[in-house]
C-alpha cells in the first residue's frame, strides 16, 4: 500500500568494503571474526590485509577479551559475528573487559533482528539494543541503510571508545543520498511535521517515511526522526518532538522491552509527557523469509500507520 | 527387547541401515533444495551415525515422543537439523511430506531444532555449544532417579571451539556420568573453512581423554563400525565415566561435489545440482 519501491543495498557488504578501505588509512586496525567471516563480510578486509585479520573460531567470549587486550596495546580491533552471539553469549565480557575499561573495541554485528529469517528464533537478535544500551561506555549505532553504515563504521574507527554497530543479513531499502552526513549522537530529521513524530531506526525508517508521505497527502504532517545513534541518545531531539508535535510513535525491529520505545517513553515521561505508541516485537519469531516475518510482526508501513492513528486519537 | 523398552520397528541390520541412510541423504539434500537455504554439509557427515541411532541402537517410541524411558538424542550442532528431521520422519514421528516445509513460514521444522515445535526434539539449538551441557543435565537426572535411559549427544568439531563444550566435558567426568555418550562428528571443517585454518583444536581424541572420557575412534561412515561402537556405548558400563566417540567423517558425504568442500556448509543446491545429487544417491 504505502510502500514505495526503493533501491536495496546490503549493510554488511557496506561494512566489509568500508573496513577494507579503512585498513589502508589505519594501520592499527585489526579484525577478529568468529567463524562467520564470509557472512559478516570481514573476509573482504581479510583478503586485503591477511596479516591483520584473525579467524578466532567459534569462541565469542574469548574473542571479546582478546580484542580488549589488543586495544590496550594500541590496536583498534573490529570484532564481528552475528548480533545474537556477541551480545547474548559474550555479554559479560563486553561489560567488564570492554565497557567498564573503556576499551577501544568496535563490535560490529550482522544478522540483527527477524529479517535474519529462515534460521529461526536462535538467530534472531531481538534484544541486542536492550543489552548494549546498558553498556555504559559504549556508543550504540543502528544504521538505517548501507550509506549510513559506511559512515558509521568510519566514525567508529575515528572515535576513541567502545562501539556496537547493528547490521542486517538481507539487503535493505536505501533511504539516504550519497551526500548524506552522519553525526554520532544526532537524530536526523528526515521529514518535517507538527501533528506527530515517528522515531525509528534501521529497517523501520523506510516505513516511517512512507507513512509520513502518505499522511502528508491527507493533510497531516508527520515528523520523522532517524535515531541511528541509540546510545548516547539525542534527548534534545526527543523532547523537542514531544513539545512541538505532542505525540510520538517509535518503530524498531527489536523487542519493545528495553528498545528505543522504552528509551523514548522514559525520556518523555520525565521531561515532557506525551502519548507514546511503541511499534516493535514482543515474542520470539520462527522460520520464514525475513520480509514475511516483518509482515507477520506488523513491522510495516501499515503497522506504523495504525500506531499513528492510535497516538493521534490519544492526543485529542 | 523388554516390553518397557520399545524401539522403532525391528532393529535394522547393516544393509538395511545403509539403505535408510541413503534415503535420509536424499531427504536432506531435497529439504535444503526446497527451502532454498540450510546446512547440507554437516547433515550429510552425521547421517550414518543418526541412522544407526534411530533405526537400531536407541530405545524410543515415535508414537509417544515424550515416553519417559526414551533414550535422549541431542544434536548439539543444531544447524544440521535436516539429518534429525529425516530420521524423525522416516521412523514415524511425523509424515515425510512435512520435510518439504522445512524453514518455511508456519512449518514445525525450524531452521535450527526447536523443542517447542517438533515432536521428538529434545533441545532448542542454533547457538552452538549448548547441547553437551544439556545432555549432562539429562544424564544426571537419569542417575539421580536410577533410570535406565541413555543420552547421546552429537557434537561438531567446529562447535568444539566453544569453551562451553569443554566445561560440559569436565562436568560429565566430575559428576561420574556413566550413561552419556558424545559422538564427535570430526569432518575437519567448520563455517569459514578447515578447522586447521580457523581454530586448530587437534588432537581431539587426546583432549577428550584428558577430560576423563573413555575415548574411541571410528570411521563414521562404516556402518558396522558405527553400530558396534554405539551399541557398546549404550551397554551398562562397569565404570562411571562418560564415553566419547570421535567419528572420522566427510563433510557432504555421498554427494561428490559437496564432499570436502567448505562452501557446502550452509548453501542450497541449484536444480541441476539437486538432480545430480539425487542420481548419485540412487546408485
Ligand atoms: C554460538 C554460535 N556461534 C556461531 C554460530 C554460527 N555457525 C553455525 S554452524 C558453524 C560452524 C560449525 O562447525 P561444526 O560444528 O564443525 O559443524 P559442521 O561442520 O559439522 O556442520 C558456525 C560458526 C552459531 N550457530 N553459534
mmCIF file of C-alpha atoms and ligand atoms in Angstrom, chain A residues 34-36 58 60 85 89, chain B residues 42 45 77 79 126-128 156-159 162 185 187 189-191 251 265, ligand 1:
data_model
loop_
_atom_site.group_PDB
_atom_site.id
_atom_site.type_symbol
_atom_site.label_atom_id
_atom_site.label_comp_id
_atom_site.label_asym_id
_atom_site.label_seq_id
_atom_site.Cartn_x
_atom_site.Cartn_y
_atom_site.Cartn_z
ATOM 1 C CA UNK A 34 34.009 -15.759 14.987
ATOM 2 C CA UNK A 35 33.995 -18.243 12.082
ATOM 3 C CA UNK A 36 31.468 -16.184 10.137
ATOM 4 C CA UNK A 58 33.611 -20.201 17.336
ATOM 5 C CA UNK A 60 32.806 -15.351 21.069
ATOM 6 C CA UNK A 85 26.255 -14.453 19.545
ATOM 7 C CA UNK A 89 26.777 -15.033 24.502
ATOM 8 C CA UNK B 42 27.271 -31.196 8.296
ATOM 9 C CA UNK B 45 28.524 -36.126 7.588
ATOM 10 C CA UNK B 77 25.247 -28.825 16.224
ATOM 11 C CA UNK B 79 22.306 -26.315 12.135
ATOM 12 C CA UNK B 126 21.248 -22.851 16.867
ATOM 13 C CA UNK B 127 23.556 -21.182 19.328
ATOM 14 C CA UNK B 128 26.413 -23.593 19.122
ATOM 15 C CA UNK B 156 30.560 -30.762 15.859
ATOM 16 C CA UNK B 157 34.332 -30.485 15.694
ATOM 17 C CA UNK B 158 33.981 -26.793 14.872
ATOM 18 C CA UNK B 159 31.448 -26.490 17.651
ATOM 19 C CA UNK B 162 33.495 -23.230 22.201
ATOM 20 C CA UNK B 185 31.431 -35.514 14.028
ATOM 21 C CA UNK B 187 34.576 -33.749 9.484
ATOM 22 C CA UNK B 189 35.519 -28.359 8.641
ATOM 23 C CA UNK B 190 33.507 -25.527 10.090
ATOM 24 C CA UNK B 191 31.821 -22.439 8.581
ATOM 25 C CA UNK B 251 31.539 -33.186 5.222
ATOM 26 C CA UNK B 265 28.435 -25.722 4.920
HETATM 27 C C1 LIG C 1 27.476 -19.546 19.238
HETATM 28 C C2 LIG C 1 27.470 -19.661 17.764
HETATM 29 N N1 LIG C 1 28.430 -19.029 17.050
HETATM 30 C C3 LIG C 1 28.434 -19.100 15.702
HETATM 31 C C4 LIG C 1 27.473 -19.808 15.027
HETATM 32 C C5 LIG C 1 27.439 -19.848 13.514
HETATM 33 N N2 LIG C 1 27.778 -21.186 12.998
HETATM 34 C C6 LIG C 1 26.823 -22.068 12.651
HETATM 35 S S1 LIG C 1 27.449 -23.536 12.166
HETATM 36 C C7 LIG C 1 29.045 -23.003 12.380
HETATM 37 C C8 LIG C 1 30.195 -23.933 12.101
HETATM 38 C C9 LIG C 1 30.035 -25.219 12.837
HETATM 39 O O1 LIG C 1 31.059 -26.131 12.578
HETATM 40 P P1 LIG C 1 30.908 -27.654 13.012
HETATM 41 O O2 LIG C 1 30.468 -27.737 14.423
HETATM 42 O O3 LIG C 1 32.159 -28.351 12.657
HETATM 43 O O4 LIG C 1 29.684 -28.150 12.127
HETATM 44 P P2 LIG C 1 29.743 -28.999 10.769
HETATM 45 O O5 LIG C 1 30.992 -28.646 10.046
HETATM 46 O O6 LIG C 1 29.718 -30.405 11.174
HETATM 47 O O7 LIG C 1 28.495 -28.587 10.024
HETATM 48 C C10 LIG C 1 29.051 -21.679 12.833
HETATM 49 C C11 LIG C 1 30.246 -20.881 13.105
HETATM 50 C C12 LIG C 1 26.485 -20.453 15.810
HETATM 51 N N3 LIG C 1 25.486 -21.141 15.235
HETATM 52 N N4 LIG C 1 26.508 -20.363 17.152
#
